[in-house]
Amino acid sequence: MTEEKKIVEGTATNDCGQQVPVGTMNTNQALSLPQGMDVSLSHPDREAGADEFMSRDELRLLTEPWIEPVGYRFPAPISEDSADRLVKAKAAARNVLEEIIASANEAGWATREIVVALIEAANSLNDAASADSDPDHADDPDVSDAVQAQIGHEEQFD
């Protein structure tokens, strides 16, 4: 039985900063494009020409068969105070991350490589959230001030 190979459209950024078409290809071909090439790829489950593009890493996460969603849940916030919410969120995140790292260790991943991968994934999600113009998230607190306030106060990643 053959595996279905989904088709994506690819664009690359040229020297002038413009997006130029690379062509249509299956997801394996798209993931094999040279690493130095700045590419955007269409979503493999959307109609052609839908203009919903993603990075190579996002496509890999979406299509790699061995990557499964992790089923950890966060507790609901119980405070309205932003400083208290940040403390609780950090504690909950740390608990979940410790479980993810333990699970990754059991699967054969080194702690350091998983921590680096988690940091890069978090930065990517933060960048996407910063670019999100969704009005539903307009009330989300800006954590940059809270992060700055933690620097020098014995946090692990100062």
JSON list of N, CA and C in Angstrom, two decimals, residues 99-143:
[
{"chain": "A", "resi": 99, "resn": "GLU", "atom": "N", "xyz": [7.26, 17.06, 32.52]},
{"chain": "A", "resi": 99, "resn": "GLU", "atom": "CA", "xyz": [6.67, 15.81, 32.03]},
{"chain": "A", "resi": 99, "resn": "GLU", "atom": "C", "xyz": [7.04, 15.57, 30.57]},
{"chain": "A", "resi": 100, "resn": "ILE", "atom": "N", "xyz": [7.03, 16.63, 29.76]},
{"chain": "A", "resi": 100, "resn": "ILE", "atom": "CA", "xyz": [7.41, 16.49, 28.35]},
{"chain": "A", "resi": 100, "resn": "ILE", "atom": "C", "xyz": [8.86, 16.05, 28.24]},
{"chain": "A", "resi": 101, "resn": "ILE", "atom": "N", "xyz": [9.75, 16.65, 29.03]},
{"chain": "A", "resi": 101, "resn": "ILE", "atom": "CA", "xyz": [11.17, 16.30, 28.99]},
{"chain": "A", "resi": 101, "resn": "ILE", "atom": "C", "xyz": [11.36, 14.85, 29.44]},
{"chain": "A", "resi": 102, "resn": "ALA", "atom": "N", "xyz": [10.67, 14.44, 30.49]},
{"chain": "A", "resi": 102, "resn": "ALA", "atom": "CA", "xyz": [10.77, 13.05, 30.95]},
{"chain": "A", "resi": 102, "resn": "ALA", "atom": "C", "xyz": [10.30, 12.09, 29.86]},
{"chain": "A", "resi": 103, "resn": "SER", "atom": "N", "xyz": [9.21, 12.44, 29.20]},
{"chain": "A", "resi": 103, "resn": "SER", "atom": "CA", "xyz": [8.70, 11.60, 28.11]},
{"chain": "A", "resi": 103, "resn": "SER", "atom": "C", "xyz": [9.70, 11.55, 26.95]},
{"chain": "A", "resi": 104, "resn": "ALA", "atom": "N", "xyz": [10.31, 12.69, 26.64]},
{"chain": "A", "resi": 104, "resn": "ALA", "atom": "CA", "xyz": [11.31, 12.74, 25.56]},
{"chain": "A", "resi": 104, "resn": "ALA", "atom": "C", "xyz": [12.54, 11.91, 25.94]},
{"chain": "A", "resi": 105, "resn": "ASN", "atom": "N", "xyz": [12.96, 11.99, 27.21]},
{"chain": "A", "resi": 105, "resn": "ASN", "atom": "CA", "xyz": [14.10, 11.19, 27.67]},
{"chain": "A", "resi": 105, "resn": "ASN", "atom": "C", "xyz": [13.81, 9.70, 27.51]},
{"chain": "A", "resi": 106, "resn": "GLU", "atom": "N", "xyz": [12.60, 9.29, 27.87]},
{"chain": "A", "resi": 106, "resn": "GLU", "atom": "CA", "xyz": [12.22, 7.88, 27.74]},
{"chain": "A", "resi": 106, "resn": "GLU", "atom": "C", "xyz": [12.26, 7.43, 26.28]},
{"chain": "A", "resi": 107, "resn": "ALA", "atom": "N", "xyz": [11.96, 8.36, 25.37]},
{"chain": "A", "resi": 107, "resn": "ALA", "atom": "CA", "xyz": [11.95, 8.03, 23.95]},
{"chain": "A", "resi": 107, "resn": "ALA", "atom": "C", "xyz": [13.35, 8.08, 23.34]},
{"chain": "A", "resi": 108, "resn": "GLY", "atom": "N", "xyz": [14.35, 8.55, 24.12]},
{"chain": "A", "resi": 108, "resn": "GLY", "atom": "CA", "xyz": [15.71, 8.55, 23.62]},
{"chain": "A", "resi": 108, "resn": "GLY", "atom": "C", "xyz": [16.29, 9.92, 23.29]},
{"chain": "A", "resi": 109, "resn": "TRP", "atom": "N", "xyz": [15.56, 10.99, 23.56]},
{"chain": "A", "resi": 109, "resn": "TRP", "atom": "CA", "xyz": [16.06, 12.34, 23.32]},
{"chain": "A", "resi": 109, "resn": "TRP", "atom": "C", "xyz": [16.86, 12.80, 24.52]},
{"chain": "A", "resi": 110, "resn": "ALA", "atom": "N", "xyz": [17.91, 13.57, 24.28]},
{"chain": "A", "resi": 110, "resn": "ALA", "atom": "CA", "xyz": [18.71, 14.15, 25.36]},
{"chain": "A", "resi": 110, "resn": "ALA", "atom": "C", "xyz": [17.97, 15.36, 25.92]},
{"chain": "A", "resi": 111, "resn": "THR", "atom": "N", "xyz": [18.13, 15.59, 27.22]},
{"chain": "A", "resi": 111, "resn": "THR", "atom": "CA", "xyz": [17.44, 16.71, 27.87]},
{"chain": "A", "resi": 111, "resn": "THR", "atom": "C", "xyz": [17.79, 18.03, 27.21]},
{"chain": "A", "resi": 112, "resn": "ARG", "atom": "N", "xyz": [19.06, 18.28, 26.97]},
{"chain": "A", "resi": 112, "resn": "ARG", "atom": "CA", "xyz": [19.48, 19.57, 26.40]},
{"chain": "A", "resi": 112, "resn": "ARG", "atom": "C", "xyz": [18.87, 19.79, 25.02]},
{"chain": "A", "resi": 113, "resn": "GLU", "atom": "N", "xyz": [18.85, 18.76, 24.16]},
{"chain": "A", "resi": 113, "resn": "GLU", "atom": "CA", "xyz": [18.28, 18.98, 22.83]},
{"chain": "A", "resi": 113, "resn": "GLU", "atom": "C", "xyz": [16.77, 19.22, 22.89]},
{"chain": "A", "resi": 114, "resn": "ILE", "atom": "N", "xyz": [16.08, 18.62, 23.83]},
{"chain": "A", "resi": 114, "resn": "ILE", "atom": "CA", "xyz": [14.65, 18.85, 23.97]},
{"chain": "A", "resi": 114, "resn": "ILE", "atom": "C", "xyz": [14.40, 20.24, 24.54]},
{"chain": "A", "resi": 115, "resn": "VAL", "atom": "N", "xyz": [15.21, 20.67, 25.50]},
{"chain": "A", "resi": 115, "resn": "VAL", "atom": "CA", "xyz": [15.05, 22.02, 26.07]},
{"chain": "A", "resi": 115, "resn": "VAL", "atom": "C", "xyz": [15.25, 23.07, 24.97]},
{"chain": "A", "resi": 116, "resn": "VAL", "atom": "N", "xyz": [16.29, 22.90, 24.16]},
{"chain": "A", "resi": 116, "resn": "VAL", "atom": "CA", "xyz": [16.53, 23.85, 23.06]},
{"chain": "A", "resi": 116, "resn": "VAL", "atom": "C", "xyz": [15.37, 23.83, 22.07]},
{"chain": "A", "resi": 117, "resn": "ALA", "atom": "N", "xyz": [14.88, 22.64, 21.75]},
{"chain": "A", "resi": 117, "resn": "ALA", "atom": "CA", "xyz": [13.74, 22.54, 20.83]},
{"chain": "A", "resi": 117, "resn": "ALA", "atom": "C", "xyz": [12.49, 23.21, 21.41]},
{"chain": "A", "resi": 118, "resn": "LEU", "atom": "N", "xyz": [12.26, 23.04, 22.70]},
{"chain": "A", "resi": 118, "resn": "LEU", "atom": "CA", "xyz": [11.11, 23.68, 23.35]},
{"chain": "A", "resi": 118, "resn": "LEU", "atom": "C", "xyz": [11.24, 25.20, 23.34]},
{"chain": "A", "resi": 119, "resn": "ILE", "atom": "N", "xyz": [12.44, 25.70, 23.60]},
{"chain": "A", "resi": 119, "resn": "ILE", "atom": "CA", "xyz": [12.66, 27.14, 23.58]},
{"chain": "A", "resi": 119, "resn": "ILE", "atom": "C", "xyz": [12.41, 27.69, 22.18]},
{"chain": "A", "resi": 120, "resn": "GLU", "atom": "N", "xyz": [12.94, 27.02, 21.17]},
{"chain": "A", "resi": 120, "resn": "GLU", "atom": "CA", "xyz": [12.75, 27.49, 19.79]},
{"chain": "A", "resi": 120, "resn": "GLU", "atom": "C", "xyz": [11.28, 27.43, 19.40]},
{"chain": "A", "resi": 121, "resn": "ALA", "atom": "N", "xyz": [10.59, 26.37, 19.81]},
{"chain": "A", "resi": 121, "resn": "ALA", "atom": "CA", "xyz": [9.16, 26.27, 19.51]},
{"chain": "A", "resi": 121, "resn": "ALA", "atom": "C", "xyz": [8.38, 27.37, 20.22]},
{"chain": "A", "resi": 122, "resn": "ALA", "atom": "N", "xyz": [8.73, 27.65, 21.48]},
{"chain": "A", "resi": 122, "resn": "ALA", "atom": "CA", "xyz": [8.05, 28.71, 22.23]},
{"chain": "A", "resi": 122, "resn": "ALA", "atom": "C", "xyz": [8.31, 30.07, 21.57]},
{"chain": "A", "resi": 123, "resn": "ASN", "atom": "N", "xyz": [9.54, 30.31, 21.13]},
{"chain": "A", "resi": 123, "resn": "ASN", "atom": "CA", "xyz": [9.84, 31.58, 20.45]},
{"chain": "A", "resi": 123, "resn": "ASN", "atom": "C", "xyz": [9.05, 31.71, 19.16]},
{"chain": "A", "resi": 124, "resn": "SER", "atom": "N", "xyz": [8.92, 30.61, 18.42]},
{"chain": "A", "resi": 124, "resn": "SER", "atom": "CA", "xyz": [8.14, 30.63, 17.18]},
{"chain": "A", "resi": 124, "resn": "SER", "atom": "C", "xyz": [6.67, 30.92, 17.47]},
{"chain": "A", "resi": 125, "resn": "LEU", "atom": "N", "xyz": [6.13, 30.30, 18.51]},
{"chain": "A", "resi": 125, "resn": "LEU", "atom": "CA", "xyz": [4.73, 30.55, 18.88]},
{"chain": "A", "resi": 125, "resn": "LEU", "atom": "C", "xyz": [4.55, 31.99, 19.37]},
{"chain": "A", "resi": 126, "resn": "ASN", "atom": "N", "xyz": [5.53, 32.51, 20.10]},
{"chain": "A", "resi": 126, "resn": "ASN", "atom": "CA", "xyz": [5.46, 33.88, 20.57]},
{"chain": "A", "resi": 126, "resn": "ASN", "atom": "C", "xyz": [5.49, 34.85, 19.39]},
{"chain": "A", "resi": 127, "resn": "ASP", "atom": "N", "xyz": [6.34, 34.58, 18.40]},
{"chain": "A", "resi": 127, "resn": "ASP", "atom": "CA", "xyz": [6.40, 35.43, 17.21]},
{"chain": "A", "resi": 127, "resn": "ASP", "atom": "C", "xyz": [5.07, 35.42, 16.47]},
{"chain": "A", "resi": 128, "resn": "ALA", "atom": "N", "xyz": [4.47, 34.23, 16.35]},
{"chain": "A", "resi": 128, "resn": "ALA", "atom": "CA", "xyz": [3.18, 34.11, 15.68]},
{"chain": "A", "resi": 128, "resn": "ALA", "atom": "C", "xyz": [2.10, 34.84, 16.45]},
{"chain": "A", "resi": 129, "resn": "ALA", "atom": "N", "xyz": [2.12, 34.73, 17.78]},
{"chain": "A", "resi": 129, "resn": "ALA", "atom": "CA", "xyz": [1.12, 35.42, 18.60]},
{"chain": "A", "resi": 129, "resn": "ALA", "atom": "C", "xyz": [1.29, 36.93, 18.51]},
{"chain": "A", "resi": 130, "resn": "SER", "atom": "N", "xyz": [2.54, 37.40, 18.42]},
{"chain": "A", "resi": 130, "resn": "SER", "atom": "CA", "xyz": [2.79, 38.83, 18.31]},
{"chain": "A", "resi": 130, "resn": "SER", "atom": "C", "xyz": [2.27, 39.38, 16.99]},
{"chain": "A", "resi": 131, "resn": "ALA", "atom": "N", "xyz": [2.33, 38.56, 15.95]},
{"chain": "A", "resi": 131, "resn": "ALA", "atom": "CA", "xyz": [1.87, 38.98, 14.63]},
{"chain": "A", "resi": 131, "resn": "ALA", "atom": "C", "xyz": [0.36, 38.81, 14.47]},
{"chain": "A", "resi": 132, "resn": "ASP", "atom": "N", "xyz": [-0.28, 38.09, 15.42]},
{"chain": "A", "resi": 132, "resn": "ASP", "atom": "CA", "xyz": [-1.71, 37.81, 15.34]},
{"chain": "A", "resi": 132, "resn": "ASP", "atom": "C", "xyz": [-2.51, 39.09, 15.59]},
{"chain": "A", "resi": 133, "resn": "SER", "atom": "N", "xyz": [-3.35, 39.43, 14.65]},
{"chain": "A", "resi": 133, "resn": "SER", "atom": "CA", "xyz": [-4.17, 40.63, 14.82]},
{"chain": "A", "resi": 133, "resn": "SER", "atom": "C", "xyz": [-5.59, 40.25, 15.24]},
{"chain": "A", "resi": 134, "resn": "ASP", "atom": "N", "xyz": [-5.75, 39.09, 15.85]},
{"chain": "A", "resi": 134, "resn": "ASP", "atom": "CA", "xyz": [-7.05, 38.59, 16.27]},
{"chain": "A", "resi": 134, "resn": "ASP", "atom": "C", "xyz": [-7.59, 39.47, 17.41]},
{"chain": "A", "resi": 135, "resn": "PRO", "atom": "N", "xyz": [-8.73, 40.12, 17.20]},
{"chain": "A", "resi": 135, "resn": "PRO", "atom": "CA", "xyz": [-9.29, 40.97, 18.26]},
{"chain": "A", "resi": 135, "resn": "PRO", "atom": "C", "xyz": [-9.67, 40.19, 19.52]},
{"chain": "A", "resi": 136, "resn": "ASP", "atom": "N", "xyz": [-9.88, 38.89, 19.40]},
{"chain": "A", "resi": 136, "resn": "ASP", "atom": "CA", "xyz": [-10.19, 38.09, 20.58]},
{"chain": "A", "resi": 136, "resn": "ASP", "atom": "C", "xyz": [-9.03, 38.05, 21.56]},
{"chain": "A", "resi": 137, "resn": "HIS", "atom": "N", "xyz": [-7.82, 38.33, 21.07]},
{"chain": "A", "resi": 137, "resn": "HIS", "atom": "CA", "xyz": [-6.65, 38.29, 21.93]},
{"chain": "A", "resi": 137, "resn": "HIS", "atom": "C", "xyz": [-6.12, 39.68, 22.26]},
{"chain": "A", "resi": 138, "resn": "ALA", "atom": "N", "xyz": [-6.89, 40.71, 21.96]},
{"chain": "A", "resi": 138, "resn": "ALA", "atom": "CA", "xyz": [-6.45, 42.09, 22.23]},
{"chain": "A", "resi": 138, "resn": "ALA", "atom": "C", "xyz": [-6.28, 42.34, 23.71]},
{"chain": "A", "resi": 139, "resn": "ASP", "atom": "N", "xyz": [-7.01, 41.62, 24.56]},
{"chain": "A", "resi": 139, "resn": "ASP", "atom": "CA", "xyz": [-6.92, 41.82, 26.00]},
{"chain": "A", "resi": 139, "resn": "ASP", "atom": "C", "xyz": [-5.83, 40.99, 26.66]},
{"chain": "A", "resi": 140, "resn": "ASP", "atom": "N", "xyz": [-5.15, 40.14, 25.88]},
{"chain": "A", "resi": 140, "resn": "ASP", "atom": "CA", "xyz": [-4.09, 39.33, 26.46]},
{"chain": "A", "resi": 140, "resn": "ASP", "atom": "C", "xyz": [-3.02, 40.24, 27.04]},
{"chain": "A", "resi": 141, "resn": "PRO", "atom": "N", "xyz": [-2.54, 39.95, 28.24]},
{"chain": "A", "resi": 141, "resn": "PRO", "atom": "CA", "xyz": [-1.53, 40.81, 28.84]},
{"chain": "A", "resi": 141, "resn": "PRO", "atom": "C", "xyz": [-0.22, 40.72, 28.09]},
{"chain": "A", "resi": 142, "resn": "ASP", "atom": "N", "xyz": [0.49, 41.85, 28.02]},
{"chain": "A", "resi": 142, "resn": "ASP", "atom": "CA", "xyz": [1.81, 41.87, 27.42]},
{"chain": "A", "resi": 142, "resn": "ASP", "atom": "C", "xyz": [2.78, 41.38, 28.47]},
{"chain": "A", "resi": 143, "resn": "VAL", "atom": "N", "xyz": [3.41, 40.23, 28.22]},
{"chain": "A", "resi": 143, "resn": "VAL", "atom": "CA", "xyz": [4.28, 39.64, 29.23]},
{"chain": "A", "resi": 143, "resn": "VAL", "atom": "C", "xyz": [5.69, 40.19, 29.16]}
]
